[in-house]
């Protein structure tokens, strides 16, 4: 679903394209932190730090632009396979983000949610997530969802298991397993499907991100590395989205 721009929307001083459409839900695969660091002969951790800065910028820009939902891929279930030091760095950044940013996020009216397999996260991070979700739970300006320890296939398997258990318990008729009931068992049960999925860094893959939810999303692949991603880039992806014709499988 998308909403027409009725009035000029601003990112900084730039006008959004009139007559285009603002996607209600933008999802981003934030890729390229490592290459950004390598190009500067810096450790990968420096790239992730700049990536966290870019996330701050884009949360603000998305809210200014009138996007209702922003979902970002912060750490995939496959990212656990990275060297222990890098995993520790990423978890440290996450801690910092949850501790330091939460007051700002709350002040800006952003509701934070985390999706993914929490069992693999450390207890202190789980507590920080729960506190952040509770603190921002009533905010409505922008819904920010961070996918952490998240994999799309695992999410679908988890939903299937939950439905199977409900059938076994006698509370669900197999005939009532359909797209709606399946959706209600995903992490994103109360989040609309993404309209626009952006991947940075020139890679053209989905990488197990929101597989079910992105069935009819528009994809925009951009060459910019994530740490360089700015409000202007989000604006240009949204403009590209605004020029697309969505048919959801119907004849054009
Ligand atoms: C991809 O870059 C990015 C990640 C693996 C994680 C994204 C993390 C951040 C933006 C840091 C802050 C986020 C949170 C939620 C605290 P890459 O390392 O795969 O880059 P490369 O492909 O160039 O090596």
Short mmCIF file of C-alpha atoms and ligand atoms in Angstrom, two decimals:
data_model
loop_
_atom_site.label_atom_id
_atom_site.label_comp_id
_atom_site.label_asym_id
_atom_site.label_seq_id
_atom_site.Cartn_x
_atom_site.Cartn_y
_atom_site.Cartn_z
CA UNK A 1 0.00 0.00 0.00
CA UNK A 2 1.29 3.49 -0.68
CA UNK A 3 -0.02 6.96 -0.17
CA UNK A 4 0.08 9.82 -2.68
CA UNK A 5 2.12 12.86 -1.75
CA UNK A 6 -0.44 15.59 -1.34
CA UNK A 7 1.92 18.28 -0.13
CA UNK A 8 5.61 18.80 -0.71
CA UNK A 9 7.61 16.57 1.62
CA UNK A 10 11.08 17.61 2.63
CA UNK A 11 14.31 15.84 3.41
CA UNK A 12 16.58 18.62 4.58
CA UNK A 13 15.91 21.28 1.97
CA UNK A 14 15.14 18.93 -0.90
CA UNK A 15 11.61 18.45 -2.17
CA UNK A 16 10.27 15.00 -2.77
CA UNK A 17 8.98 14.45 -6.30
CA UNK A 18 5.41 15.74 -6.49
CA UNK A 19 2.83 13.29 -7.73
CA UNK A 20 4.99 10.30 -6.79
CA UNK A 21 4.04 7.89 -4.06
CA UNK A 22 5.63 7.43 -0.66
CA UNK A 23 6.02 3.75 0.22
CA UNK A 24 4.32 3.03 3.50
CA UNK A 25 6.96 0.47 4.43
CA UNK A 26 10.61 0.64 3.35
CA UNK A 27 12.95 -2.24 4.17
CA UNK A 28 16.72 -1.92 3.81
CA UNK A 29 19.54 -4.44 3.49
CA UNK A 30 22.37 -2.26 4.83
CA UNK A 31 25.34 -3.70 2.95
CA UNK A 32 28.89 -2.54 2.36
CA UNK A 33 30.29 -1.60 5.79
CA UNK A 34 33.29 -3.90 5.34
CA UNK A 35 34.14 -2.59 1.86
CA UNK A 36 33.78 1.00 3.07
CA UNK A 37 36.36 0.30 5.78
CA UNK A 38 38.67 -1.64 3.47
CA UNK A 39 38.74 1.22 0.96
CA UNK A 40 40.10 3.41 3.77
CA UNK A 41 42.48 0.78 5.20
CA UNK A 42 40.40 0.79 8.38
CA UNK A 43 39.28 -2.20 10.45
CA UNK A 44 35.84 -3.58 9.60
CA UNK A 45 34.59 -2.34 12.98
CA UNK A 46 35.09 1.23 11.75
CA UNK A 47 32.79 0.46 8.82
CA UNK A 48 30.13 -0.88 11.16
CA UNK A 49 30.44 2.24 13.34
CA UNK A 50 29.83 4.44 10.31
CA UNK A 51 27.01 2.09 9.38
CA UNK A 52 25.36 2.81 12.72
CA UNK A 53 25.70 6.56 11.96
CA UNK A 54 24.03 6.01 8.60
CA UNK A 55 21.19 4.20 10.35
CA UNK A 56 20.65 7.22 12.61
CA UNK A 57 20.48 9.51 9.55
CA UNK A 58 18.10 7.29 7.65
CA UNK A 59 15.71 6.81 10.56
CA UNK A 60 15.39 10.58 10.75
CA UNK A 61 15.07 10.98 6.97
CA UNK A 62 12.44 8.23 6.70
CA UNK A 63 10.33 9.89 9.39
CA UNK A 64 10.66 13.30 7.69
CA UNK A 65 9.68 11.77 4.38
CA UNK A 66 6.44 10.35 5.76
CA UNK A 67 7.42 6.67 5.65
CA UNK A 68 5.40 4.81 8.32
CA UNK A 69 7.49 1.65 8.66
CA UNK A 70 11.24 1.22 8.26
CA UNK A 71 12.74 -2.25 8.66
CA UNK A 72 16.50 -2.79 8.57
CA UNK A 73 18.62 -5.93 8.44
CA UNK A 74 20.96 -5.44 11.39
CA UNK A 75 22.34 -8.95 11.82
CA UNK A 76 21.36 -12.09 9.93
CA UNK A 77 21.22 -15.63 11.29
CA UNK A 78 24.16 -16.30 8.94
CA UNK A 79 26.19 -13.42 10.41
CA UNK A 80 26.90 -15.60 13.48
CA UNK A 81 29.42 -17.38 11.21
CA UNK A 82 31.61 -14.27 11.01
CA UNK A 83 34.85 -14.18 13.05
CA UNK A 84 34.12 -13.97 16.80
CA UNK A 85 35.79 -10.57 17.02
CA UNK A 86 33.49 -9.07 14.40
CA UNK A 87 30.40 -10.58 16.06
CA UNK A 88 31.54 -9.05 19.36
CA UNK A 89 32.04 -5.66 17.65
CA UNK A 90 28.57 -5.79 16.11
CA UNK A 91 26.95 -6.79 19.41
CA UNK A 92 28.87 -3.97 21.14
CA UNK A 93 27.51 -1.47 18.60
CA UNK A 94 24.04 -2.81 19.12
CA UNK A 95 24.37 -2.33 22.89
CA UNK A 96 25.58 1.20 22.33
CA UNK A 97 22.73 1.91 19.91
CA UNK A 98 20.14 0.58 22.35
CA UNK A 99 21.61 2.49 25.30
CA UNK A 100 22.53 5.79 23.68
CA UNK A 101 19.99 6.22 20.90
CA UNK A 102 16.86 5.17 22.65
CA UNK A 103 16.15 8.52 24.29
CA UNK A 104 16.52 10.28 20.92
CA UNK A 105 14.42 7.68 19.13
CA UNK A 106 11.73 8.04 21.76
CA UNK A 107 11.80 11.84 21.57
CA UNK A 108 11.36 11.66 17.82
CA UNK A 109 8.24 9.52 18.15
CA UNK A 110 9.82 6.35 16.79
CA UNK A 111 8.57 2.96 17.93
CA UNK A 112 11.36 0.38 18.00
CA UNK A 113 10.78 -3.33 17.52
CA UNK A 114 13.21 -6.17 17.08
CA UNK A 115 12.47 -9.32 15.08
CA UNK A 116 14.53 -12.49 14.92
CA UNK A 117 15.75 -15.34 17.08
CA UNK A 118 16.33 -13.72 20.49
CA UNK A 119 17.52 -17.00 22.03
CA UNK A 120 20.94 -16.49 20.51
CA UNK A 121 21.36 -12.96 21.89
CA UNK A 122 22.97 -12.32 25.26
CA UNK A 123 20.75 -11.68 28.29
CA UNK A 124 21.78 -8.04 28.69
CA UNK A 125 20.96 -7.30 25.04
CA UNK A 126 17.58 -9.03 25.36
CA UNK A 127 16.85 -6.85 28.39
CA UNK A 128 17.88 -3.67 26.51
CA UNK A 129 15.61 -4.67 23.62
CA UNK A 130 12.66 -5.35 25.92
CA UNK A 131 13.16 -2.02 27.70
CA UNK A 132 13.43 -0.15 24.39
CA UNK A 133 10.32 -1.82 22.99
CA UNK A 134 8.38 -1.00 26.11
CA UNK A 135 9.60 2.58 26.34
CA UNK A 136 8.75 3.39 22.71
CA UNK A 137 5.68 1.15 22.42
CA UNK A 138 3.14 3.99 22.19
CA UNK A 139 5.04 6.04 19.58
CA UNK A 140 3.43 6.37 16.16
CA UNK A 141 5.53 8.69 13.98
CA UNK A 142 7.72 5.93 12.54
CA UNK A 143 7.81 2.19 13.21
CA UNK A 144 11.45 1.12 13.17
CA UNK A 145 11.99 -2.64 13.09
CA UNK A 146 15.49 -4.03 13.42
CA UNK A 147 15.98 -7.60 12.22
CA UNK A 148 18.57 -9.24 14.48
CA UNK A 149 19.69 -12.83 14.36
CA UNK A 150 17.02 -12.97 11.68
CA UNK A 151 16.55 -15.32 8.72
CA UNK A 152 13.51 -15.40 6.47
CA UNK A 153 13.47 -19.18 6.01
CA UNK A 154 13.81 -19.79 9.76
CA UNK A 155 10.92 -17.38 10.33
CA UNK A 156 8.72 -19.34 7.91
CA UNK A 157 9.68 -22.68 9.53
CA UNK A 158 8.90 -21.22 12.97
CA UNK A 159 5.45 -20.13 11.77
CA UNK A 160 4.81 -23.63 10.33
CA UNK A 161 5.81 -25.21 13.64
CA UNK A 162 3.48 -22.93 15.58
CA UNK A 163 0.58 -23.72 13.26
CA UNK A 164 1.34 -27.47 13.52
CA UNK A 165 1.33 -27.24 17.32
CA UNK A 166 -2.03 -25.45 17.26
CA UNK A 167 -3.44 -28.22 15.04
CA UNK A 168 -2.05 -30.88 17.38
CA UNK A 169 -3.55 -29.09 20.37
CA UNK A 170 -6.92 -29.10 18.62
CA UNK A 171 -7.20 -25.30 18.56
CA UNK A 172 -6.74 -24.98 14.78
CA UNK A 173 -8.37 -26.81 11.87
CA UNK A 174 -5.84 -27.57 9.09
CA UNK A 175 -8.37 -26.10 6.64
CA UNK A 176 -7.87 -22.76 8.40
CA UNK A 177 -4.18 -22.64 7.56
CA UNK A 178 -4.10 -19.98 4.88
CA UNK A 179 -2.05 -16.90 3.99
CA UNK A 180 -3.73 -14.81 6.69
CA UNK A 181 -3.22 -17.29 9.52
CA UNK A 182 0.35 -17.93 8.33
CA UNK A 183 1.06 -14.20 8.35
CA UNK A 184 -0.21 -13.96 11.93
CA UNK A 185 2.48 -16.42 13.03
CA UNK A 186 5.38 -14.48 11.52
CA UNK A 187 7.51 -12.05 13.57
CA UNK A 188 5.88 -9.31 11.49
CA UNK A 189 2.29 -10.25 12.38
CA UNK A 190 1.31 -6.64 13.07
CA UNK A 191 3.52 -4.96 10.48
CA UNK A 192 2.36 -4.43 6.87
CA UNK A 193 4.40 -5.99 4.06
CA UNK A 194 7.25 -3.88 2.66
CA UNK A 195 6.42 -1.85 -0.44
CA UNK A 196 10.04 -1.04 -1.24
CA UNK A 197 13.17 -3.06 -0.45
CA UNK A 198 16.50 -1.28 -0.89
CA UNK A 199 19.89 -3.01 -0.93
CA UNK A 200 23.04 -0.95 -0.91
CA UNK A 201 26.58 -1.75 -2.08
CA UNK A 202 25.75 -3.01 -5.58
CA UNK A 203 24.92 -6.58 -4.55
CA UNK A 204 21.70 -7.87 -6.09
CA UNK A 205 20.50 -10.53 -3.66
CA UNK A 206 17.73 -10.90 -1.11
CA UNK A 207 19.94 -12.82 1.35
CA UNK A 208 17.08 -14.42 3.30
CA UNK A 209 15.49 -11.07 4.24
CA UNK A 210 11.70 -10.85 4.70
CA UNK A 211 11.11 -13.66 2.19
CA UNK A 212 7.38 -14.09 2.81
CA UNK A 213 6.69 -10.40 3.32
CA UNK A 214 8.45 -9.13 0.18
CA UNK A 215 6.45 -11.23 -2.29
CA UNK A 216 5.15 -8.09 -4.03
CA UNK A 217 7.73 -5.53 -2.95
CA UNK A 218 9.55 -3.33 -5.43
CA UNK A 219 13.34 -3.73 -5.25
CA UNK A 220 15.85 -0.93 -5.70
CA UNK A 221 19.53 -1.87 -5.75
CA UNK A 222 21.96 0.97 -5.20
CA UNK A 223 25.73 1.10 -5.60
CA UNK A 224 26.40 3.32 -2.57
CA UNK A 225 28.02 1.55 0.37
CA UNK A 226 25.82 1.69 3.46
CA UNK A 227 28.06 4.07 5.52
CA UNK A 228 27.77 6.63 2.67
CA UNK A 229 24.00 6.29 2.38
CA UNK A 230 22.26 9.63 2.94
CA UNK A 231 18.76 11.08 3.00
CA UNK A 232 19.23 12.05 -0.66
CA UNK A 233 19.77 8.37 -1.55
CA UNK A 234 16.62 7.35 0.26
CA UNK A 235 14.86 10.11 -1.60
CA UNK A 236 16.07 8.84 -4.97
CA UNK A 237 15.04 5.23 -4.14
CA UNK A 238 11.59 6.51 -3.18
CA UNK A 239 11.40 8.50 -6.41
CA UNK A 240 12.22 5.34 -8.37
CA UNK A 241 9.54 3.49 -6.43
CA UNK A 242 7.08 6.30 -7.24
CA UNK A 243 7.66 5.73 -10.96
CA UNK A 244 7.02 1.99 -10.84
CA UNK A 245 3.68 0.43 -11.75
CA UNK A 246 2.67 -2.24 -9.26
CA UNK A 247 0.38 -4.90 -10.61
CA UNK A 248 0.42 -7.65 -7.95
CA UNK A 249 0.21 -10.24 -10.71
CA UNK A 250 -2.73 -8.65 -12.52
CA UNK A 251 -2.61 -7.71 -16.22
CA UNK A 252 -1.05 -4.29 -16.85
C1 LIG B 1 26.77 -5.37 6.06
O1 LIG B 1 28.07 -4.95 5.86
C2 LIG B 1 26.20 -4.94 7.31
C3 LIG B 1 26.05 -5.73 8.43
C4 LIG B 1 26.50 -7.11 8.52
C5 LIG B 1 25.39 -5.27 9.62
C6 LIG B 1 24.71 -3.95 9.58
C7 LIG B 1 25.12 -3.24 10.78
C8 LIG B 1 25.13 -1.94 10.95
C9 LIG B 1 24.60 -0.98 9.97
C10 LIG B 1 25.72 -1.43 12.20
C11 LIG B 1 24.74 -0.89 13.13
C12 LIG B 1 23.50 -1.63 13.24
C13 LIG B 1 22.92 -1.92 14.38
C14 LIG B 1 21.57 -2.56 14.38
C15 LIG B 1 23.57 -1.63 15.65
P1 LIG B 1 29.18 -6.03 5.53
O2 LIG B 1 30.01 -6.17 6.75
O3 LIG B 1 28.54 -7.29 5.04
O4 LIG B 1 29.94 -5.31 4.39
P2 LIG B 1 30.79 -5.97 3.21
O5 LIG B 1 29.81 -6.78 2.40
O6 LIG B 1 31.32 -4.79 2.48
O7 LIG B 1 31.86 -6.80 3.86
#
